[in-house]
Amino acid sequence: MGDFSCVLRACFRGGNKELQVSLFQALVLLLFNETDEMPFEEIKTATNIEDADLRRTLQSLACGKTRVLKKTPASRDIEDCDRFRFNNDFTFKLFRIKINQIQMKETVSI
């Protein structure tokens, strides 16, 4: 279900941008139209995205190369107590930005 691609327009202090995101990323980003900051648990409840998928989605938005969300505390892993805030200070030289989804780690069973 998270394989669909969406285009969202976002307003940052550095200018308007077009974000090409997955469906899950779009669901999370749209929550920040209503509030500036949300804890992980509220995002999980509001989106109803499976835990592992939500953690990967938030990593791609807050810990990747294009950080349109800010995470507190700042770390690579997503924990239940983390809080997320829309990054108004986000800048990028291009107008259209593709935010890649972090791939799930696969384990090989023998």
PDB file of C-alpha atoms in Angstrom:
ATOM      1  CA  MET A   1       0.000   0.000   0.000  1.00  0.00           C
ATOM      2  CA  GLY A   2       2.912   2.407   0.609  1.00  0.00           C
ATOM      3  CA  ASP A   3       4.110   2.026  -3.007  1.00  0.00           C
ATOM      4  CA  PHE A   4       1.948   4.820  -4.430  1.00  0.00           C
ATOM      5  CA  SER A   5       3.622   8.114  -5.248  1.00  0.00           C
ATOM      6  CA  CYS A   6       2.130  11.496  -4.323  1.00  0.00           C
ATOM      7  CA  VAL A   7       3.157  15.073  -4.976  1.00  0.00           C
ATOM      8  CA  LEU A   8       2.656  17.571  -2.141  1.00  0.00           C
ATOM      9  CA  ARG A   9       3.351  21.283  -2.148  1.00  0.00           C
ATOM     10  CA  ALA A  10       5.023  22.536   1.012  1.00  0.00           C
ATOM     11  CA  CYS A  11       5.795  26.062   2.178  1.00  0.00           C
ATOM     12  CA  PHE A  12       9.155  26.580   3.825  1.00  0.00           C
ATOM     13  CA  ARG A  13      10.854  29.835   4.835  1.00  0.00           C
ATOM     14  CA  GLY A  14      13.302  29.220   1.981  1.00  0.00           C
ATOM     15  CA  GLY A  15      10.439  29.040  -0.530  1.00  0.00           C
ATOM     16  CA  ASN A  16       7.750  26.694  -1.781  1.00  0.00           C
ATOM     17  CA  LYS A  17       8.733  23.162  -2.790  1.00  0.00           C
ATOM     18  CA  GLU A  18       7.073  20.212  -4.474  1.00  0.00           C
ATOM     19  CA  LEU A  19       7.707  16.973  -2.598  1.00  0.00           C
ATOM     20  CA  GLN A  20       7.385  13.650  -4.391  1.00  0.00           C
ATOM     21  CA  VAL A  21       6.640  11.192  -1.593  1.00  0.00           C
ATOM     22  CA  SER A  22       5.146   7.779  -0.897  1.00  0.00           C
ATOM     23  CA  LEU A  23       1.577   7.411   0.329  1.00  0.00           C
ATOM     24  CA  PHE A  24       2.786   6.802   3.903  1.00  0.00           C
ATOM     25  CA  GLN A  25       5.054   9.866   3.784  1.00  0.00           C
ATOM     26  CA  ALA A  26       2.136  11.958   2.491  1.00  0.00           C
ATOM     27  CA  LEU A  27      -0.139  10.738   5.302  1.00  0.00           C
ATOM     28  CA  VAL A  28       2.453  11.748   7.904  1.00  0.00           C
ATOM     29  CA  LEU A  29       3.235  15.127   6.323  1.00  0.00           C
ATOM     30  CA  LEU A  30      -0.433  16.056   6.032  1.00  0.00           C
ATOM     31  CA  LEU A  31      -0.744  15.775   9.833  1.00  0.00           C
ATOM     32  CA  PHE A  32       1.512  18.819  10.122  1.00  0.00           C
ATOM     33  CA  ASN A  33      -1.110  20.996   8.394  1.00  0.00           C
ATOM     34  CA  GLU A  34      -2.936  20.938  11.750  1.00  0.00           C
ATOM     35  CA  THR A  35      -0.032  21.148  14.212  1.00  0.00           C
ATOM     36  CA  ASP A  36       3.641  22.072  14.378  1.00  0.00           C
ATOM     37  CA  GLU A  37       4.770  19.146  16.538  1.00  0.00           C
ATOM     38  CA  MET A  38       3.582  15.589  17.227  1.00  0.00           C
ATOM     39  CA  PRO A  39       4.881  12.666  19.286  1.00  0.00           C
ATOM     40  CA  PHE A  40       5.450   9.290  17.630  1.00  0.00           C
ATOM     41  CA  GLU A  41       2.468   7.675  19.373  1.00  0.00           C
ATOM     42  CA  GLU A  42       0.041  10.348  18.090  1.00  0.00           C
ATOM     43  CA  ILE A  43       1.354   9.956  14.539  1.00  0.00           C
ATOM     44  CA  LYS A  44       0.906   6.187  14.861  1.00  0.00           C
ATOM     45  CA  THR A  45      -2.672   6.572  16.096  1.00  0.00           C
ATOM     46  CA  ALA A  46      -3.616   9.207  13.519  1.00  0.00           C
ATOM     47  CA  THR A  47      -2.220   7.318  10.494  1.00  0.00           C
ATOM     48  CA  ASN A  48      -2.823   3.712  11.588  1.00  0.00           C
ATOM     49  CA  ILE A  49       0.368   2.748   9.722  1.00  0.00           C
ATOM     50  CA  GLU A  50       1.965  -0.513  10.868  1.00  0.00           C
ATOM     51  CA  ASP A  51       4.771   0.129  13.390  1.00  0.00           C
ATOM     52  CA  ALA A  52       7.752  -0.970  11.242  1.00  0.00           C
ATOM     53  CA  ASP A  53       6.479   0.941   8.185  1.00  0.00           C
ATOM     54  CA  LEU A  54       5.866   4.081  10.247  1.00  0.00           C
ATOM     55  CA  ARG A  55       9.364   3.970  11.747  1.00  0.00           C
ATOM     56  CA  ARG A  56      10.906   3.671   8.250  1.00  0.00           C
ATOM     57  CA  THR A  57       8.658   6.462   6.972  1.00  0.00           C
ATOM     58  CA  LEU A  58       9.646   8.804   9.801  1.00  0.00           C
ATOM     59  CA  GLN A  59      13.322   7.934   9.300  1.00  0.00           C
ATOM     60  CA  SER A  60      13.054   8.943   5.646  1.00  0.00           C
ATOM     61  CA  LEU A  61      11.414  12.272   6.556  1.00  0.00           C
ATOM     62  CA  ALA A  62      13.521  13.200   9.596  1.00  0.00           C
ATOM     63  CA  CYS A  63      16.842  11.351   9.341  1.00  0.00           C
ATOM     64  CA  GLY A  64      17.589  11.139   5.608  1.00  0.00           C
ATOM     65  CA  LYS A  65      19.288  13.543   3.238  1.00  0.00           C
ATOM     66  CA  THR A  66      16.153  15.689   2.911  1.00  0.00           C
ATOM     67  CA  ARG A  67      14.941  16.378   6.444  1.00  0.00           C
ATOM     68  CA  VAL A  68      11.534  17.978   6.103  1.00  0.00           C
ATOM     69  CA  LEU A  69      10.774  16.950   9.699  1.00  0.00           C
ATOM     70  CA  LYS A  70      12.952  17.547  12.756  1.00  0.00           C
ATOM     71  CA  LYS A  71      13.213  14.775  15.337  1.00  0.00           C
ATOM     72  CA  THR A  72      13.774  15.186  19.077  1.00  0.00           C
ATOM     73  CA  PRO A  73      16.006  13.753  20.366  1.00  0.00           C
ATOM     74  CA  ALA A  74      18.274  13.835  17.320  1.00  0.00           C
ATOM     75  CA  SER A  75      19.281  10.256  16.488  1.00  0.00           C
ATOM     76  CA  ARG A  76      19.014   7.795  13.604  1.00  0.00           C
ATOM     77  CA  ASP A  77      16.601   5.395  15.318  1.00  0.00           C
ATOM     78  CA  ILE A  78      12.907   6.102  15.850  1.00  0.00           C
ATOM     79  CA  GLU A  79      11.749   5.463  19.421  1.00  0.00           C
ATOM     80  CA  ASP A  80       8.265   5.555  20.980  1.00  0.00           C
ATOM     81  CA  CYS A  81       9.129   8.702  22.975  1.00  0.00           C
ATOM     82  CA  ASP A  82      10.395  10.727  19.964  1.00  0.00           C
ATOM     83  CA  ARG A  83       8.717  13.967  18.899  1.00  0.00           C
ATOM     84  CA  PHE A  84       8.558  15.335  15.357  1.00  0.00           C
ATOM     85  CA  ARG A  85       8.258  18.923  14.156  1.00  0.00           C
ATOM     86  CA  PHE A  86       7.786  20.378  10.671  1.00  0.00           C
ATOM     87  CA  ASN A  87      11.132  21.824   9.538  1.00  0.00           C
ATOM     88  CA  ASN A  88      10.234  25.366   8.434  1.00  0.00           C
ATOM     89  CA  ASP A  89      13.947  26.090   7.904  1.00  0.00           C
ATOM     90  CA  PHE A  90      14.330  23.337   5.280  1.00  0.00           C
ATOM     91  CA  THR A  91      16.189  24.519   2.181  1.00  0.00           C
ATOM     92  CA  PHE A  92      17.002  22.761  -1.085  1.00  0.00           C
ATOM     93  CA  LYS A  93      18.175  24.271  -4.349  1.00  0.00           C
ATOM     94  CA  LEU A  94      15.656  22.362  -6.495  1.00  0.00           C
ATOM     95  CA  PHE A  95      11.907  23.071  -6.595  1.00  0.00           C
ATOM     96  CA  ARG A  96      10.869  19.415  -6.958  1.00  0.00           C
ATOM     97  CA  ILE A  97      12.308  16.987  -4.416  1.00  0.00           C
ATOM     98  CA  LYS A  98      11.938  13.201  -4.362  1.00  0.00           C
ATOM     99  CA  ILE A  99      12.102  11.853  -0.829  1.00  0.00           C
ATOM    100  CA  ASN A 100      13.141   8.216  -0.988  1.00  0.00           C
ATOM    101  CA  GLN A 101      11.608   5.656   1.329  1.00  0.00           C
ATOM    102  CA  ILE A 102      14.111   3.778   3.483  1.00  0.00           C
ATOM    103  CA  GLN A 103      14.168   0.149   2.399  1.00  0.00           C
ATOM    104  CA  MET A 104      13.224  -2.618   4.787  1.00  0.00           C
ATOM    105  CA  LYS A 105      16.081  -4.855   5.840  1.00  0.00           C
ATOM    106  CA  GLU A 106      15.543  -8.361   4.593  1.00  0.00           C
ATOM    107  CA  THR A 107      16.762 -11.419   6.425  1.00  0.00           C
ATOM    108  CA  VAL A 108      17.490 -14.645   4.641  1.00  0.00           C
ATOM    109  CA  SER A 109      16.105 -17.736   6.318  1.00  0.00           C
ATOM    110  CA  ILE A 110      17.741 -21.069   5.692  1.00  0.00           C
TER     111      ILE A 110
END
